[in-house]
PDB file of N, CA and C and ligand atoms in Angstrom:
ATOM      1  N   UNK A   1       0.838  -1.192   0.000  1.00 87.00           N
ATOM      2  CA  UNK A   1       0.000   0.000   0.000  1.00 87.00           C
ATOM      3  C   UNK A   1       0.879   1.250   0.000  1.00 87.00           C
ATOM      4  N   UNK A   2       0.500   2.159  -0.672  1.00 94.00           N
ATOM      5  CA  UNK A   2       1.106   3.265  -0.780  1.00 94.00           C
ATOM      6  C   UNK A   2       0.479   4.492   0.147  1.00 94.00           C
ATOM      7  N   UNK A   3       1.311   5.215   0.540  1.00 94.00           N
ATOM      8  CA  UNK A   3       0.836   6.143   1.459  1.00 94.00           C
ATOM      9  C   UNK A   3       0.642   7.460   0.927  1.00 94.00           C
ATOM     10  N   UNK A   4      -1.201   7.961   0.649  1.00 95.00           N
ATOM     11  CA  UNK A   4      -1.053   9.071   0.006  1.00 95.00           C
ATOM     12  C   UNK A   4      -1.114  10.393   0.549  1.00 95.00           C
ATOM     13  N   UNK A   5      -0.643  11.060   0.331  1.00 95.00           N
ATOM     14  CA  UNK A   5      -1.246  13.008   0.417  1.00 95.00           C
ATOM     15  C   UNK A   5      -2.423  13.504  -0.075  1.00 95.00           C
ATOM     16  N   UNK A   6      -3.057  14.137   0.743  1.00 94.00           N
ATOM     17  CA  UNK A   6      -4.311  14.168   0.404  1.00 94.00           C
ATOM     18  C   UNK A   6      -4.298  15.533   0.770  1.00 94.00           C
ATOM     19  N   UNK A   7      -3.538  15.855   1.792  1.00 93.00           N
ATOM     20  CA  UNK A   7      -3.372  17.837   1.745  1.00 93.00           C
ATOM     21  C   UNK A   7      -2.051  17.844   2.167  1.00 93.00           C
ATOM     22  N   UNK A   8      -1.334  18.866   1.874  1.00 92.00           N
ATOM     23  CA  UNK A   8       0.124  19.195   2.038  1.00 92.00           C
ATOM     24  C   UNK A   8      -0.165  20.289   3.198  1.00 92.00           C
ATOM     25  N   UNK A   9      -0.680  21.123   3.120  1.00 92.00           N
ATOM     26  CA  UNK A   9      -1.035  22.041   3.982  1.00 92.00           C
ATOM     27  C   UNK A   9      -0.833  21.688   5.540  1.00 92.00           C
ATOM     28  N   UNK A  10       0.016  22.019   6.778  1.00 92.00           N
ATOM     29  CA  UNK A  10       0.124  21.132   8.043  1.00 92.00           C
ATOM     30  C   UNK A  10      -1.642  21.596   8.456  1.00 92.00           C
ATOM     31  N   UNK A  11      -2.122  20.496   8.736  1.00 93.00           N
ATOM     32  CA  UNK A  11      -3.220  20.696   9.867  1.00 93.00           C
ATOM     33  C   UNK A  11      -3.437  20.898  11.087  1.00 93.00           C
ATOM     34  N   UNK A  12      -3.758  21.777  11.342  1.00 93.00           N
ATOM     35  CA  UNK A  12      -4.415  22.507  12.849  1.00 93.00           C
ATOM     36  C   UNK A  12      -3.803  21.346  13.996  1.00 93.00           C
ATOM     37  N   UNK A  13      -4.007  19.979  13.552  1.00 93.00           N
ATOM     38  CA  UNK A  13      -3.666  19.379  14.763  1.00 93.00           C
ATOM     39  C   UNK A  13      -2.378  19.389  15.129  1.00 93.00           C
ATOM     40  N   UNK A  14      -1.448  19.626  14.144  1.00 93.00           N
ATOM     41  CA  UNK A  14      -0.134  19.581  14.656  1.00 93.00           C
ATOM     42  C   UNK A  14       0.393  20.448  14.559  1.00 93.00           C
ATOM     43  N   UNK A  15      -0.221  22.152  14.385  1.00 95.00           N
ATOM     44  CA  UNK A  15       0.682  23.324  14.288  1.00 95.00           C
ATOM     45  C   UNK A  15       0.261  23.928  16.074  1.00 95.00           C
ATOM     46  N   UNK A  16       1.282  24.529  15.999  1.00 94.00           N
ATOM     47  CA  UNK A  16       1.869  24.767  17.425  1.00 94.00           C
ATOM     48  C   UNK A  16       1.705  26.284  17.284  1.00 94.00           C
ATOM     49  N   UNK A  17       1.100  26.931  18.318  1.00 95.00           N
ATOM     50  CA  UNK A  17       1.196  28.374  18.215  1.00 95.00           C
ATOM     51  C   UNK A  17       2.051  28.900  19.331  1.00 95.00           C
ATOM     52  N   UNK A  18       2.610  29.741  19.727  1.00 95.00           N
ATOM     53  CA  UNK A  18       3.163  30.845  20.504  1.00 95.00           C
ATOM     54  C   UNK A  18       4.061  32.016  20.431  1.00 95.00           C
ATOM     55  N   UNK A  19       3.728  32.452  21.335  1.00 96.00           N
ATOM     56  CA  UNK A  19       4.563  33.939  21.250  1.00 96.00           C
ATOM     57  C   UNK A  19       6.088  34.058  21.681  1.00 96.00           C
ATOM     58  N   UNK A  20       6.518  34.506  20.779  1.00 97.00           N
ATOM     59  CA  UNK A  20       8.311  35.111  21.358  1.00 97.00           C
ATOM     60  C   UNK A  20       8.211  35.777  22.646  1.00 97.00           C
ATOM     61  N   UNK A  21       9.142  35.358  23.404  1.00 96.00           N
ATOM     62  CA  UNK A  21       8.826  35.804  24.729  1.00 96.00           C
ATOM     63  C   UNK A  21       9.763  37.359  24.600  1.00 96.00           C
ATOM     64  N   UNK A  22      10.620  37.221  23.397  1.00 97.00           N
ATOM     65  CA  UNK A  22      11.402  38.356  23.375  1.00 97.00           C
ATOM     66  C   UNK A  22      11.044  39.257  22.581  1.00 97.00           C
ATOM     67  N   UNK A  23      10.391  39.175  21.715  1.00 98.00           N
ATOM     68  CA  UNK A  23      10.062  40.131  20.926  1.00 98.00           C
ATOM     69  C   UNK A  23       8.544  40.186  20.991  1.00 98.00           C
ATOM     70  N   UNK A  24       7.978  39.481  21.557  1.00 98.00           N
ATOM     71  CA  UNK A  24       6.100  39.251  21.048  1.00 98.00           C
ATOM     72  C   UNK A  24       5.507  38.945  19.910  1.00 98.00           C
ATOM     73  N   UNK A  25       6.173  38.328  18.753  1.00 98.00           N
ATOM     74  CA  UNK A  25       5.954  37.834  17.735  1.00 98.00           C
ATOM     75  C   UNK A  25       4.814  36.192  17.602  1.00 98.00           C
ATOM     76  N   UNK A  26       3.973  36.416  17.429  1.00 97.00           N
ATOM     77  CA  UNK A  26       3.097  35.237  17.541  1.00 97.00           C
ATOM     78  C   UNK A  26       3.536  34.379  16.489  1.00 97.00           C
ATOM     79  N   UNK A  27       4.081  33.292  16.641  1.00 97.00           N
ATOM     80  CA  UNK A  27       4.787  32.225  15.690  1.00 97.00           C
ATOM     81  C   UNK A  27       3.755  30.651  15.370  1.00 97.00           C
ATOM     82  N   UNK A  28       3.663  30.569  14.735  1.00 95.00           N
ATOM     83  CA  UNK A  28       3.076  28.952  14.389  1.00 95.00           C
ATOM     84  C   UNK A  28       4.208  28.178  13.824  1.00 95.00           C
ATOM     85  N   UNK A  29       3.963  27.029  14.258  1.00 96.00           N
ATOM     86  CA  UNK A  29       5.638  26.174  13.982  1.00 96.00           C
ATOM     87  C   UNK A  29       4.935  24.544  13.638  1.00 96.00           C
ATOM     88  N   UNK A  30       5.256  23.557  12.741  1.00 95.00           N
ATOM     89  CA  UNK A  30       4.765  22.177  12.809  1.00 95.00           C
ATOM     90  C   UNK A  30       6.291  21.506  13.346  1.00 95.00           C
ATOM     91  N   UNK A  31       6.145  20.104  13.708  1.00 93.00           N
ATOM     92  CA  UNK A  31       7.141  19.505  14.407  1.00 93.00           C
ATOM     93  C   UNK A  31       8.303  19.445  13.950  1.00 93.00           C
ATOM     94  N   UNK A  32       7.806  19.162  12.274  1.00 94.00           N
ATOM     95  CA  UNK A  32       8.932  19.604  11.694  1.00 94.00           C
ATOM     96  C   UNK A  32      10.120  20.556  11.402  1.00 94.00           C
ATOM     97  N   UNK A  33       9.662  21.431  12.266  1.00 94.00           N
ATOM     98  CA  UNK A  33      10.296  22.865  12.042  1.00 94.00           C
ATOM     99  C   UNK A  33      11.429  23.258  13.457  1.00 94.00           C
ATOM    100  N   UNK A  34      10.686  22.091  14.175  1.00 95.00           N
ATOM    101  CA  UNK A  34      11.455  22.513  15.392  1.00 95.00           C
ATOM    102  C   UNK A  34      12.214  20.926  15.948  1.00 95.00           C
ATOM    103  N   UNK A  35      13.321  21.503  16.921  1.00 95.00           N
ATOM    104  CA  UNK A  35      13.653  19.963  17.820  1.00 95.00           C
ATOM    105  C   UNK A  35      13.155  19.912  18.683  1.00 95.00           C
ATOM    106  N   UNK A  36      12.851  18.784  19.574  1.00 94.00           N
ATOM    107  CA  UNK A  36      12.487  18.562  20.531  1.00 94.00           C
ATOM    108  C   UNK A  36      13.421  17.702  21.630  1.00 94.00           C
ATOM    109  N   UNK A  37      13.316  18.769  22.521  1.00 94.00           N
ATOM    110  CA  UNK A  37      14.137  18.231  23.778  1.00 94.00           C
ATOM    111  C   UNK A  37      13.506  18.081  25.232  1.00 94.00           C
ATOM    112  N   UNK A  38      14.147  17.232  25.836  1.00 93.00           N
ATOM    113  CA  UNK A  38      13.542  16.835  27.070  1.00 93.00           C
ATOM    114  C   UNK A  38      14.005  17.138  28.409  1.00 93.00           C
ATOM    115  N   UNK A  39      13.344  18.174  28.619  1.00 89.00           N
ATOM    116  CA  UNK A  39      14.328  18.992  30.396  1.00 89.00           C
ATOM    117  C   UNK A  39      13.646  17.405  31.530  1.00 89.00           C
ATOM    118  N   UNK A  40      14.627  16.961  31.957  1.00 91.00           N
ATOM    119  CA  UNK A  40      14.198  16.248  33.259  1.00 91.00           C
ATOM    120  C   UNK A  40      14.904  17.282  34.642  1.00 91.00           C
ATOM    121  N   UNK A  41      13.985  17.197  35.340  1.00 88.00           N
ATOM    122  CA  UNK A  41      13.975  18.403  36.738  1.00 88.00           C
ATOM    123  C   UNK A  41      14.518  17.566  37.627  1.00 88.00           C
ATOM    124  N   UNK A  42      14.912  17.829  38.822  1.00 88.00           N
ATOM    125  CA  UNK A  42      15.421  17.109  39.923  1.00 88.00           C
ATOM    126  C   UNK A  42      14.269  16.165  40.628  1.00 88.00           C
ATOM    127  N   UNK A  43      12.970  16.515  40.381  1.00 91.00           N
ATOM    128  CA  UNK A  43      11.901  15.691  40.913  1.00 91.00           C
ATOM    129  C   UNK A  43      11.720  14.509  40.477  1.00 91.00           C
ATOM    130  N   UNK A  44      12.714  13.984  39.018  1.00 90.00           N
ATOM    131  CA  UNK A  44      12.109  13.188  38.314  1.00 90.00           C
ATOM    132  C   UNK A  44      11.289  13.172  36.808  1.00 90.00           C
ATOM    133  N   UNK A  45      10.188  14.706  37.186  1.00 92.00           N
ATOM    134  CA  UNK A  45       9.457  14.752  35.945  1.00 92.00           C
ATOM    135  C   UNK A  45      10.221  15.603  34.820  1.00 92.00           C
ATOM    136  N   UNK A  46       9.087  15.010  33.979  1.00 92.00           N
ATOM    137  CA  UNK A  46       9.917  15.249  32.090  1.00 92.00           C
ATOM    138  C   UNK A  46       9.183  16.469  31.599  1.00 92.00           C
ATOM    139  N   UNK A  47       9.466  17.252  31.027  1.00 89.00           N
ATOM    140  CA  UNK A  47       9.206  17.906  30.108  1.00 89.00           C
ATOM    141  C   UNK A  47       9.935  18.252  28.937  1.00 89.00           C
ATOM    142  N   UNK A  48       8.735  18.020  27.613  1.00 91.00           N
ATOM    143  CA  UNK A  48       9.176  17.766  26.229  1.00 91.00           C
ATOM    144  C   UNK A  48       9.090  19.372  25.585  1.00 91.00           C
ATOM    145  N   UNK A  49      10.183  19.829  25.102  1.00 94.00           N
ATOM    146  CA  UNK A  49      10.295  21.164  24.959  1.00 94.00           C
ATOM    147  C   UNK A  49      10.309  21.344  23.585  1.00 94.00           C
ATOM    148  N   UNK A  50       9.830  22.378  22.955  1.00 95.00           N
ATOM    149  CA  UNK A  50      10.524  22.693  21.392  1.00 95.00           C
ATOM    150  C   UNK A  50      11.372  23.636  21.324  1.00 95.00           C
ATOM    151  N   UNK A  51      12.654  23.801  20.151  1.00 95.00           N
ATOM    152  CA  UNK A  51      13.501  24.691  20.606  1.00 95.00           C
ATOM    153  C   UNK A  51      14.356  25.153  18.751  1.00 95.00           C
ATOM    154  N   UNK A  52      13.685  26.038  19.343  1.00 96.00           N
ATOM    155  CA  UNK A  52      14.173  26.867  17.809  1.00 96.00           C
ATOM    156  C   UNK A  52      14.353  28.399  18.021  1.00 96.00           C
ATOM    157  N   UNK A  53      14.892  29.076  17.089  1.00 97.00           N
ATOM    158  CA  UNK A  53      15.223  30.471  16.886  1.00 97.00           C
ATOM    159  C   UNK A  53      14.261  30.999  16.455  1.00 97.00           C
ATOM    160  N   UNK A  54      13.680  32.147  16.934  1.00 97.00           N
ATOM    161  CA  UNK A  54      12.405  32.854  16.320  1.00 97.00           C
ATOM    162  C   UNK A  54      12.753  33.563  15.134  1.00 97.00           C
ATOM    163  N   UNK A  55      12.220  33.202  13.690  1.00 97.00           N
ATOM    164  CA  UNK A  55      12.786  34.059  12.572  1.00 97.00           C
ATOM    165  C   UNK A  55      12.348  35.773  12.818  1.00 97.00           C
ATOM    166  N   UNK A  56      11.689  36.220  14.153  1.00 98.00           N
ATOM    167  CA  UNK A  56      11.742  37.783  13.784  1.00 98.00           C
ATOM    168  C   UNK A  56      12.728  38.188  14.560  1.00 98.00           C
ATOM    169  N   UNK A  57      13.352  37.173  15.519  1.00 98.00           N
ATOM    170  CA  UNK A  57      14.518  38.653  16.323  1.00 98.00           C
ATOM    171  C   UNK A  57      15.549  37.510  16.307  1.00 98.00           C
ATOM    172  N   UNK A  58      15.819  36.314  16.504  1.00 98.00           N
ATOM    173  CA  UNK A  58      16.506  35.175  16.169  1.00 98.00           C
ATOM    174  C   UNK A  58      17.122  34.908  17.273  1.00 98.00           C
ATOM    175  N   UNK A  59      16.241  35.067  18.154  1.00 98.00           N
ATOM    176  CA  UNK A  59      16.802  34.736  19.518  1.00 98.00           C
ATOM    177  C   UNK A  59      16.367  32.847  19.836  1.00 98.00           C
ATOM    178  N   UNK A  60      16.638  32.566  20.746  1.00 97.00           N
ATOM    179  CA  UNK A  60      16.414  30.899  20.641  1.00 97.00           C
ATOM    180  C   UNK A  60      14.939  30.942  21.774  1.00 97.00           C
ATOM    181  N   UNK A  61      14.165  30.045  21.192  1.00 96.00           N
ATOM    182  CA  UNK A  61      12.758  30.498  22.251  1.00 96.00           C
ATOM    183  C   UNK A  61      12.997  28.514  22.470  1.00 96.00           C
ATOM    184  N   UNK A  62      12.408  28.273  24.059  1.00 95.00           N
ATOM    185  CA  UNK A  62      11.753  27.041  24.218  1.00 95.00           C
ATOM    186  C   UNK A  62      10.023  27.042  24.536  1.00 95.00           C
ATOM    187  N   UNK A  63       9.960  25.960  23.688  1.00 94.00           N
ATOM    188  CA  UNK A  63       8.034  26.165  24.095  1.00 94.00           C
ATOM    189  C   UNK A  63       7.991  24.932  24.849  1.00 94.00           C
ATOM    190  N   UNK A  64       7.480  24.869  25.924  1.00 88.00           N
ATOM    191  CA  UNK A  64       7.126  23.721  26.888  1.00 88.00           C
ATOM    192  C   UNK A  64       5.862  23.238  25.877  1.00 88.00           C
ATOM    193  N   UNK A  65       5.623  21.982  25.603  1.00 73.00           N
ATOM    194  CA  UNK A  65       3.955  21.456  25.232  1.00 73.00           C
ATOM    195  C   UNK A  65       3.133  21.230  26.523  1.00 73.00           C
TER     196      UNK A  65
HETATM  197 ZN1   ZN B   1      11.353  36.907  18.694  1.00 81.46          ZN
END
């Protein structure tokens, strides 16, 4: 079976919105666009972060999910 495309367009479910914390730039990002890294805290718990440069001031932003 072949796997088709049926929209190229990313869908709502996997675009990510937020704001530059440095500049206030409201950004939408799909997974693809960003890495994902995993802060573990001294408690144990995980958090899965995204981490990219904001293309308006190019500073490095993390978005907690
Ligand atoms: Zn920015």
């Amino acid at each position: 079976m072949t796997i088709k495309i049926i929209k190229k367009a990313p869908d709502k479910k996997v675009v990510k919105r937020c704001v530059c914390k440095h500049c206030g730039a409201t950004l939408e990002y799909t997974p693809n666009d960003v890495t994902y890294k995993i802060y573990e805290d001294y408690g144990g718990g995980k958090d899965t972060y995204a981490e990219f440069g904001c293309p308006n001031c190019g500073k490095l932003i993390r978005d907690v999910q």
